mmCIF file of C-alpha atoms in Angstrom:
data_model
loop_
_atom_site.group_PDB
_atom_site.id
_atom_site.type_symbol
_atom_site.label_atom_id
_atom_site.label_comp_id
_atom_site.label_asym_id
_atom_site.label_seq_id
_atom_site.Cartn_x
_atom_site.Cartn_y
_atom_site.Cartn_z
ATOM 1 C CA MET A 299 -17.673 95.377 202.429
ATOM 2 C CA ASN A 300 -21.442 95.486 202.258
ATOM 3 C CA ASP A 301 -23.357 93.631 199.556
ATOM 4 C CA GLU A 302 -25.902 96.457 199.403
ATOM 5 C CA LEU A 303 -24.613 100.003 199.485
ATOM 6 C CA GLU A 304 -26.592 102.890 200.850
ATOM 7 C CA THR A 305 -26.112 105.983 198.730
ATOM 8 C CA GLY A 306 -27.049 109.551 199.314
ATOM 9 C CA ALA A 307 -28.608 108.950 202.738
ATOM 10 C CA ASP A 308 -26.007 110.887 204.697
ATOM 11 C CA ALA A 309 -24.889 113.210 201.918
ATOM 12 C CA ALA A 310 -27.346 116.076 202.369
ATOM 13 C CA ALA A 311 -24.615 118.610 203.061
ATOM 14 C CA LEU A 312 -21.140 119.275 201.773
ATOM 15 C CA PRO A 313 -18.399 117.926 204.075
ATOM 16 C CA ARG A 314 -16.569 121.164 203.202
ATOM 17 C CA GLU A 315 -17.558 124.101 201.054
ATOM 18 C CA ASP A 316 -15.315 123.135 198.140
ATOM 19 C CA PHE A 317 -15.970 119.366 198.280
ATOM 20 C CA ARG A 318 -16.156 117.897 194.788
ATOM 21 C CA CYS A 319 -17.762 114.728 193.471
ATOM 22 C CA GLY A 320 -18.307 113.271 190.026
ATOM 23 C CA LEU A 321 -18.123 110.368 187.591
ATOM 24 C CA VAL A 322 -14.838 109.785 185.774
ATOM 25 C CA ALA A 323 -14.429 107.237 182.975
ATOM 26 C CA LEU A 324 -11.153 105.372 182.652
ATOM 27 C CA ALA A 325 -11.278 104.660 178.936
ATOM 28 C CA GLY A 326 -8.876 103.047 176.532
ATOM 29 C CA ARG A 327 -8.326 100.254 174.082
ATOM 30 C CA PRO A 328 -7.871 96.745 175.498
ATOM 31 C CA ASN A 329 -4.807 95.966 177.582
ATOM 32 C CA VAL A 330 -3.508 99.484 178.262
ATOM 33 C CA GLY A 331 -3.759 98.997 182.032
ATOM 34 C CA LYS A 332 -7.106 100.602 182.919
ATOM 35 C CA SER A 333 -7.978 98.022 185.549
ATOM 36 C CA THR A 334 -4.547 98.206 187.185
ATOM 37 C CA LEU A 335 -4.906 101.986 187.213
ATOM 38 C CA LEU A 336 -8.347 101.810 188.816
ATOM 39 C CA ASN A 337 -7.093 99.491 191.551
ATOM 40 C CA ALA A 338 -4.157 101.796 192.241
ATOM 41 C CA LEU A 339 -6.319 104.916 192.385
ATOM 42 C CA ILE A 340 -8.827 103.485 194.875
ATOM 43 C CA GLY A 341 -6.286 101.467 196.875
ATOM 44 C CA PHE A 342 -8.318 98.271 196.564
ATOM 45 C CA ARG A 343 -8.114 95.223 194.312
ATOM 46 C CA LEU A 344 -11.463 95.690 192.576
ATOM 47 C CA SER A 345 -10.987 95.079 188.853
ATOM 48 C CA ILE A 346 -9.464 91.768 187.843
ATOM 49 C CA VAL A 347 -6.166 91.986 185.984
ATOM 50 C CA SER A 348 -4.464 89.696 183.478
ATOM 51 C CA PRO A 349 -1.977 90.155 180.623
ATOM 52 C CA ARG A 350 -4.725 89.295 178.135
ATOM 53 C CA PRO A 351 -6.660 91.997 176.286
ATOM 54 C CA GLN A 352 -10.407 92.324 176.904
ATOM 55 C CA THR A 353 -10.148 91.062 180.482
ATOM 56 C CA THR A 354 -12.707 93.623 181.707
ATOM 57 C CA ARG A 355 -16.213 92.648 180.623
ATOM 58 C CA HIS A 356 -18.342 94.803 182.908
ATOM 59 C CA ARG A 357 -18.804 98.428 183.813
ATOM 60 C CA ILE A 358 -17.190 98.606 187.252
ATOM 61 C CA LEU A 359 -17.442 101.538 189.658
ATOM 62 C CA GLY A 360 -14.539 102.243 191.989
ATOM 63 C CA ILE A 361 -14.884 104.909 194.697
ATOM 64 C CA ALA A 362 -12.036 107.039 196.039
ATOM 65 C CA THR A 363 -12.950 109.404 198.878
ATOM 66 C CA SER A 364 -10.663 112.003 200.432
ATOM 67 C CA GLU A 365 -11.096 115.237 202.379
ATOM 68 C CA ALA A 366 -11.171 117.138 199.094
ATOM 69 C CA GLY A 367 -13.777 115.054 197.299
ATOM 70 C CA GLN A 368 -15.136 111.769 196.063
ATOM 71 C CA ILE A 369 -14.155 110.428 192.645
ATOM 72 C CA LEU A 370 -16.399 107.767 191.138
ATOM 73 C CA TYR A 371 -14.150 105.964 188.675
ATOM 74 C CA VAL A 372 -15.833 103.929 185.954
ATOM 75 C CA ASP A 373 -13.656 101.151 184.535
ATOM 76 C CA THR A 374 -15.108 100.295 181.139
ATOM 77 C CA PRO A 375 -14.536 97.360 178.785
ATOM 78 C CA GLY A 376 -11.911 98.342 176.242
ATOM 79 C CA LEU A 377 -13.302 99.530 172.921
ATOM 80 C CA HIS A 378 -12.100 97.277 170.148
ATOM 81 C CA ARG A 379 -12.665 96.797 166.467
ATOM 82 C CA GLY A 380 -13.747 93.661 164.657
ATOM 83 C CA ALA A 381 -16.450 92.866 167.237
ATOM 84 C CA LYS A 382 -17.956 89.894 165.405
ATOM 85 C CA ARG A 383 -19.547 88.122 168.362
ATOM 86 C CA ALA A 384 -22.609 89.278 170.285
ATOM 87 C CA MET A 385 -20.728 89.610 173.563
ATOM 88 C CA ASN A 386 -18.027 91.806 172.007
ATOM 89 C CA ARG A 387 -20.660 94.072 170.471
ATOM 90 C CA SER A 388 -22.379 94.279 173.854
ATOM 91 C CA LEU A 389 -19.099 95.267 175.535
ATOM 92 C CA ASN A 390 -18.532 98.012 172.967
ATOM 93 C CA ARG A 391 -22.037 99.362 173.549
ATOM 94 C CA ALA A 392 -21.513 99.294 177.315
ATOM 95 C CA ALA A 393 -18.238 101.205 176.989
ATOM 96 C CA ARG A 394 -19.783 103.862 174.745
ATOM 97 C CA ALA A 395 -22.808 104.251 177.038
ATOM 98 C CA ALA A 396 -20.576 104.759 180.084
ATOM 99 C CA ILE A 397 -18.649 107.505 178.307
ATOM 100 C CA GLY A 398 -21.824 109.517 177.797
ATOM 101 C CA GLU A 399 -22.676 109.551 181.520
ATOM 102 C CA VAL A 400 -19.503 110.985 183.022
ATOM 103 C CA ASP A 401 -18.265 114.430 184.056
ATOM 104 C CA LEU A 402 -14.737 113.718 182.841
ATOM 105 C CA ALA A 403 -12.867 111.052 180.891
ATOM 106 C CA VAL A 404 -9.289 109.906 181.322
ATOM 107 C CA GLN A 405 -8.069 108.298 178.111
ATOM 108 C CA VAL A 406 -5.399 105.766 179.001
ATOM 109 C CA ILE A 407 -2.756 104.818 176.432
ATOM 110 C CA GLU A 408 0.549 102.975 176.477
ATOM 111 C CA ALA A 409 3.716 105.040 176.552
ATOM 112 C CA GLY A 410 4.849 105.801 173.009
ATOM 113 C CA ARG A 411 1.917 104.103 171.271
ATOM 114 C CA TRP A 412 -1.133 105.654 169.582
ATOM 115 C CA THR A 413 -3.098 103.143 167.526
ATOM 116 C CA ASP A 414 -6.193 103.216 165.321
ATOM 117 C CA GLU A 415 -8.179 101.970 168.309
ATOM 118 C CA ASP A 416 -6.879 104.874 170.427
ATOM 119 C CA GLU A 417 -7.955 107.239 167.663
ATOM 120 C CA ALA A 418 -11.425 105.648 167.479
ATOM 121 C CA LEU A 419 -11.881 106.085 171.225
ATOM 122 C CA TYR A 420 -10.730 109.701 171.065
ATOM 123 C CA ALA A 421 -13.324 110.322 168.329
ATOM 124 C CA ALA A 422 -16.035 108.752 170.513
ATOM 125 C CA LEU A 423 -15.086 111.008 173.431
ATOM 126 C CA ASP A 424 -14.992 114.021 171.149
ATOM 127 C CA GLU A 425 -18.443 113.180 169.798
ATOM 128 C CA GLN A 426 -19.831 113.071 173.339
ATOM 129 C CA LYS A 427 -18.222 116.446 174.150
ATOM 130 C CA VAL A 428 -16.671 114.925 177.273
ATOM 131 C CA PRO A 429 -13.797 116.885 178.879
ATOM 132 C CA ARG A 430 -10.754 114.621 178.780
ATOM 133 C CA LEU A 431 -7.326 114.105 180.210
ATOM 134 C CA LEU A 432 -4.635 111.897 178.737
ATOM 135 C CA ALA A 433 -2.897 109.369 180.992
ATOM 136 C CA ILE A 434 0.197 107.835 179.427
ATOM 137 C CA ASN A 435 0.585 104.579 181.320
ATOM 138 C CA LYS A 436 3.495 102.140 181.646
ATOM 139 C CA VAL A 437 6.105 104.912 181.508
ATOM 140 C CA ASP A 438 8.284 102.683 183.692
ATOM 141 C CA LEU A 439 8.630 100.327 180.711
ATOM 142 C CA ALA A 440 9.699 103.020 178.232
ATOM 143 C CA LYS A 441 13.358 102.445 177.341
ATOM 144 C CA ASP A 442 13.847 105.986 176.040
ATOM 145 C CA LYS A 443 11.754 108.334 178.162
ATOM 146 C CA ALA A 444 13.105 111.373 176.299
ATOM 147 C CA ALA A 445 11.401 110.048 173.174
ATOM 148 C CA LEU A 446 8.026 110.519 174.878
ATOM 149 C CA LEU A 447 8.328 114.315 174.643
ATOM 150 C CA PRO A 448 8.101 114.608 170.823
ATOM 151 C CA PHE A 449 5.484 111.835 170.837
ATOM 152 C CA VAL A 450 3.286 113.841 173.223
ATOM 153 C CA ALA A 451 3.971 117.122 171.416
ATOM 154 C CA GLU A 452 2.810 115.636 168.120
ATOM 155 C CA LEU A 453 -0.249 114.076 169.751
ATOM 156 C CA SER A 454 -1.194 117.300 171.550
ATOM 157 C CA ALA A 455 -0.958 119.287 168.326
ATOM 158 C CA THR A 456 -3.830 117.322 166.806
ATOM 159 C CA HIS A 457 -5.860 116.247 169.841
ATOM 160 C CA ALA A 458 -7.560 118.402 172.471
ATOM 161 C CA PHE A 459 -6.623 117.028 175.870
ATOM 162 C CA GLU A 460 -6.981 119.386 178.817
ATOM 163 C CA ALA A 461 -3.844 117.937 180.423
ATOM 164 C CA VAL A 462 -1.354 115.121 179.958
ATOM 165 C CA HIS A 463 -0.141 112.886 182.784
ATOM 166 C CA TYR A 464 2.714 110.381 182.799
ATOM 167 C CA VAL A 465 1.866 107.487 185.114
ATOM 168 C CA SER A 466 2.795 103.963 186.049
ATOM 169 C CA ALA A 467 -0.228 102.228 187.508
ATOM 170 C CA LEU A 468 1.871 99.211 188.429
ATOM 171 C CA LYS A 469 4.508 101.282 190.264
ATOM 172 C CA ARG A 470 1.902 103.822 191.517
ATOM 173 C CA LYS A 471 3.849 106.726 190.034
ATOM 174 C CA GLY A 472 2.228 110.018 189.016
ATOM 175 C CA LEU A 473 -1.137 109.128 190.512
ATOM 176 C CA GLU A 474 -1.374 111.891 193.127
ATOM 177 C CA GLN A 475 -1.066 114.648 190.532
ATOM 178 C CA LEU A 476 -3.547 112.880 188.270
ATOM 179 C CA GLU A 477 -6.038 112.638 191.128
ATOM 180 C CA ARG A 478 -5.628 116.328 192.015
ATOM 181 C CA ASP A 479 -6.177 117.287 188.389
ATOM 182 C CA ILE A 480 -9.301 115.136 188.187
ATOM 183 C CA LEU A 481 -10.784 116.591 191.369
ATOM 184 C CA ALA A 482 -10.203 120.152 190.177
ATOM 185 C CA ARG A 483 -12.464 119.464 187.185
ATOM 186 C CA LEU A 484 -15.371 117.867 189.045
ATOM 187 C CA PRO A 485 -18.461 119.787 190.209
ATOM 188 C CA VAL A 486 -18.820 121.003 193.788
ATOM 189 C CA GLN A 487 -21.459 118.710 195.265
ATOM 190 C CA PRO A 488 -21.977 116.261 198.148
ATOM 191 C CA PRO A 489 -20.621 112.698 198.083
ATOM 192 C CA VAL A 490 -22.832 109.945 196.732
ATOM 193 C CA PHE A 491 -21.362 107.094 198.781
ATOM 194 C CA GLY A 492 -20.128 106.639 202.336
ATOM 195 C CA GLU A 493 -16.461 107.386 202.933
ATOM 196 C CA ASP A 494 -15.588 103.711 203.523
ATOM 197 C CA GLU A 495 -17.241 102.329 200.386
ATOM 198 C CA VAL A 496 -15.036 101.283 197.483
ATOM 199 C CA THR A 497 -17.607 99.995 194.962
ATOM 200 C CA ASP A 498 -21.300 99.565 194.248
ATOM 201 C CA ARG A 499 -20.742 95.939 193.244
ATOM 202 C CA SER A 500 -21.721 93.062 195.539
ATOM 203 C CA GLU A 501 -19.445 90.376 196.933
ATOM 204 C CA ARG A 502 -21.379 87.935 194.752
ATOM 205 C CA PHE A 503 -20.275 89.800 191.619
ATOM 206 C CA LEU A 504 -16.688 90.089 192.844
ATOM 207 C CA ALA A 505 -16.538 86.362 193.576
ATOM 208 C CA ALA A 506 -17.501 85.538 189.982
ATOM 209 C CA GLU A 507 -14.850 87.922 188.697
ATOM 210 C CA MET A 508 -12.168 86.355 190.906
ATOM 211 C CA VAL A 509 -12.876 82.925 189.453
ATOM 212 C CA ARG A 510 -12.878 84.367 185.935
ATOM 213 C CA GLU A 511 -9.536 86.044 186.610
ATOM 214 C CA GLN A 512 -7.972 82.647 187.280
ATOM 215 C CA LEU A 513 -9.436 81.340 184.023
ATOM 216 C CA MET A 514 -7.807 84.265 182.196
ATOM 217 C CA LEU A 515 -4.472 83.610 183.875
ATOM 218 C CA ARG A 516 -4.361 79.821 183.624
ATOM 219 C CA LEU A 517 -5.975 78.855 180.325
ATOM 220 C CA ASP A 518 -4.191 79.030 177.000
ATOM 221 C CA GLN A 519 -4.950 81.020 173.869
ATOM 222 C CA GLU A 520 -8.619 81.742 173.161
ATOM 223 C CA LEU A 521 -10.220 79.412 175.708
ATOM 224 C CA PRO A 522 -10.683 82.082 178.441
ATOM 225 C CA TYR A 523 -12.914 84.063 176.058
ATOM 226 C CA ALA A 524 -15.238 81.057 175.736
ATOM 227 C CA THR A 525 -15.788 80.943 179.510
ATOM 228 C CA THR A 526 -17.906 82.871 181.962
ATOM 229 C CA VAL A 527 -18.773 82.390 185.625
ATOM 230 C CA GLU A 528 -22.179 82.292 187.309
ATOM 231 C CA ILE A 529 -22.587 82.295 191.102
ATOM 232 C CA GLU A 530 -25.390 79.910 192.054
ATOM 233 C CA GLN A 531 -25.068 80.312 195.816
ATOM 234 C CA PHE A 532 -23.427 82.855 198.108
ATOM 235 C CA SER A 533 -24.338 82.536 201.772
ATOM 236 C CA ASP A 534 -22.716 83.022 205.167
ATOM 237 C CA ARG A 535 -22.852 79.915 207.339
ATOM 238 C CA PRO A 536 -23.346 80.086 211.127
ATOM 239 C CA ASP A 537 -19.635 79.392 211.585
ATOM 240 C CA GLY A 538 -18.794 82.615 209.719
ATOM 241 C CA VAL A 539 -17.595 80.896 206.557
ATOM 242 C CA ALA A 540 -18.821 82.251 203.222
ATOM 243 C CA GLU A 541 -20.100 79.296 201.165
ATOM 244 C CA ILE A 542 -19.906 79.970 197.436
ATOM 245 C CA HIS A 543 -21.062 77.692 194.626
ATOM 246 C CA ALA A 544 -20.010 78.765 191.128
ATOM 247 C CA VAL A 545 -20.525 77.384 187.635
ATOM 248 C CA ILE A 546 -17.916 77.892 184.930
ATOM 249 C CA TRP A 547 -19.741 77.914 181.598
ATOM 250 C CA VAL A 548 -17.980 76.907 178.388
ATOM 251 C CA GLU A 549 -19.146 76.463 174.803
ATOM 252 C CA ARG A 550 -18.034 72.901 174.020
ATOM 253 C CA ASP A 551 -17.346 69.567 175.722
ATOM 254 C CA GLY A 552 -13.690 69.726 174.695
ATOM 255 C CA GLN A 553 -13.332 73.036 176.526
ATOM 256 C CA LYS A 554 -14.918 71.528 179.629
ATOM 257 C CA ALA A 555 -12.263 68.814 179.696
ATOM 258 C CA ILE A 556 -9.481 71.397 179.462
ATOM 259 C CA VAL A 557 -10.885 73.514 182.298
ATOM 260 C CA ILE A 558 -11.208 70.459 184.538
ATOM 261 C CA GLY A 559 -7.763 69.135 183.608
ATOM 262 C CA GLN A 560 -6.291 65.696 184.143
ATOM 263 C CA GLY A 561 -7.754 64.221 187.310
ATOM 264 C CA GLY A 562 -9.402 67.568 188.059
ATOM 265 C CA ALA A 563 -6.025 69.256 188.656
ATOM 266 C CA GLN A 564 -6.698 72.401 186.639
ATOM 267 C CA LEU A 565 -10.092 73.048 188.233
ATOM 268 C CA LYS A 566 -8.616 72.484 191.698
ATOM 269 C CA ALA A 567 -5.829 74.991 191.019
ATOM 270 C CA ILE A 568 -8.321 77.570 189.732
ATOM 271 C CA GLY A 569 -10.491 77.103 192.807
ATOM 272 C CA THR A 570 -7.624 77.252 195.284
ATOM 273 C CA SER A 571 -6.218 80.493 193.871
ATOM 274 C CA ALA A 572 -9.646 82.128 193.609
ATOM 275 C CA ARG A 573 -10.549 81.110 197.168
ATOM 276 C CA ARG A 574 -7.364 82.644 198.588
ATOM 277 C CA ILE A 575 -8.067 85.949 196.870
ATOM 278 C CA MET A 576 -11.688 85.877 198.073
ATOM 279 C CA GLU A 577 -10.631 85.275 201.679
ATOM 280 C CA LYS A 578 -8.242 88.212 201.569
ATOM 281 C CA THR A 579 -10.837 90.495 199.937
ATOM 282 C CA PHE A 580 -13.899 89.412 201.933
ATOM 283 C CA GLU A 581 -11.920 89.131 205.198
ATOM 284 C CA ARG A 582 -13.363 85.761 206.184
ATOM 285 C CA LYS A 583 -12.943 82.079 205.416
ATOM 286 C CA VAL A 584 -14.446 80.858 202.141
ATOM 287 C CA PHE A 585 -15.719 77.444 201.089
ATOM 288 C CA LEU A 586 -15.718 77.455 197.271
ATOM 289 C CA LYS A 587 -17.268 74.752 195.115
ATOM 290 C CA LEU A 588 -16.836 74.867 191.321
ATOM 291 C CA TRP A 589 -18.628 73.071 188.509
ATOM 292 C CA VAL A 590 -17.990 73.217 184.763
ATOM 293 C CA LYS A 591 -20.989 73.096 182.419
ATOM 294 C CA VAL A 592 -21.518 73.429 178.668
ATOM 295 C CA ARG A 593 -23.848 75.871 176.960
ATOM 296 C CA GLU A 594 -23.171 75.842 173.252
ATOM 297 C CA GLY A 595 -22.728 79.245 171.634
ATOM 298 C CA TRP A 596 -23.433 81.255 174.769
ATOM 299 C CA VAL A 597 -21.136 84.059 173.512
ATOM 300 C CA ASP A 598 -23.569 84.682 170.632
ATOM 301 C CA ASP A 599 -26.766 83.992 172.593
ATOM 302 C CA GLU A 600 -28.489 87.223 173.688
ATOM 303 C CA THR A 601 -30.588 85.370 176.290
ATOM 304 C CA ALA A 602 -27.499 83.775 177.810
ATOM 305 C CA LEU A 603 -25.627 87.085 177.786
ATOM 306 C CA LYS A 604 -28.414 88.737 179.801
ATOM 307 C CA ARG A 605 -28.481 85.826 182.232
ATOM 308 C CA PHE A 606 -24.739 86.126 182.789
ATOM 309 C CA GLY A 607 -24.917 89.896 183.338
ATOM 310 C CA TYR A 608 -23.646 91.145 179.983
ATOM 311 C CA THR A 609 -26.206 93.901 179.517
ATOM 312 C CA ASP A 610 -25.782 97.330 177.895
#
């Protein structure tokens, strides 16, 4: 994977006369499985995944290229209500801005559930006049699949989706038909990225996300939301090892102690798991060094949010 992607340089002509390319937003309330769906659609572990809502904090582009076309999937932070902190408001703005830039939106919901947050997102898509598909995710978990039919019929009677798809991102079910349906609605135009590219994000960004994923998975209750990760150094040594220095920022001294753990055990476990994922993704050995530092109130500090990459 290249840190800097060249776009458009070799895309002067259509690979075939009906080749399609466009931006597609994967949109939904928190924790409906958007990131798992993105990873499944592009065949690469790009977006971090955890059982916690609001895991995705950044607009992430995932690229899927086939003979028929190139789909540029945008995984957005989940829109949520009650955004009292500056970071949450920033994430909502980022999600809404991404919606306005796309050729098509796929609204992702959980099988059998339509909440006020789903309705608010639908209204935002409707306001932007974005063509939209509905992807009902986690159908593998539905105990009574027959009950989905009246649920979808009632939803379709009051909401204008161009098509409805039943999928399981985790089991990779229903994705081929969804992809074909998406491609059919994109404009005929040349690809933007090379056929082997999977994202426009750098390895530096991905490394920070891999550390943050372990924080989401390993820390209890609200503590993961008080943490963020900043990469201070990312360099390739002469021996081919990627040397990465990362700072985990927290809001209070007590949180720092929890992240480090007794005798440094928690921090070591976070680092070991993150390093293994990095080595598999970056396809080379990684030397990872972690520090934990305190910056009080960074979640409500606009200057800190910009420094840590939380921009609209």
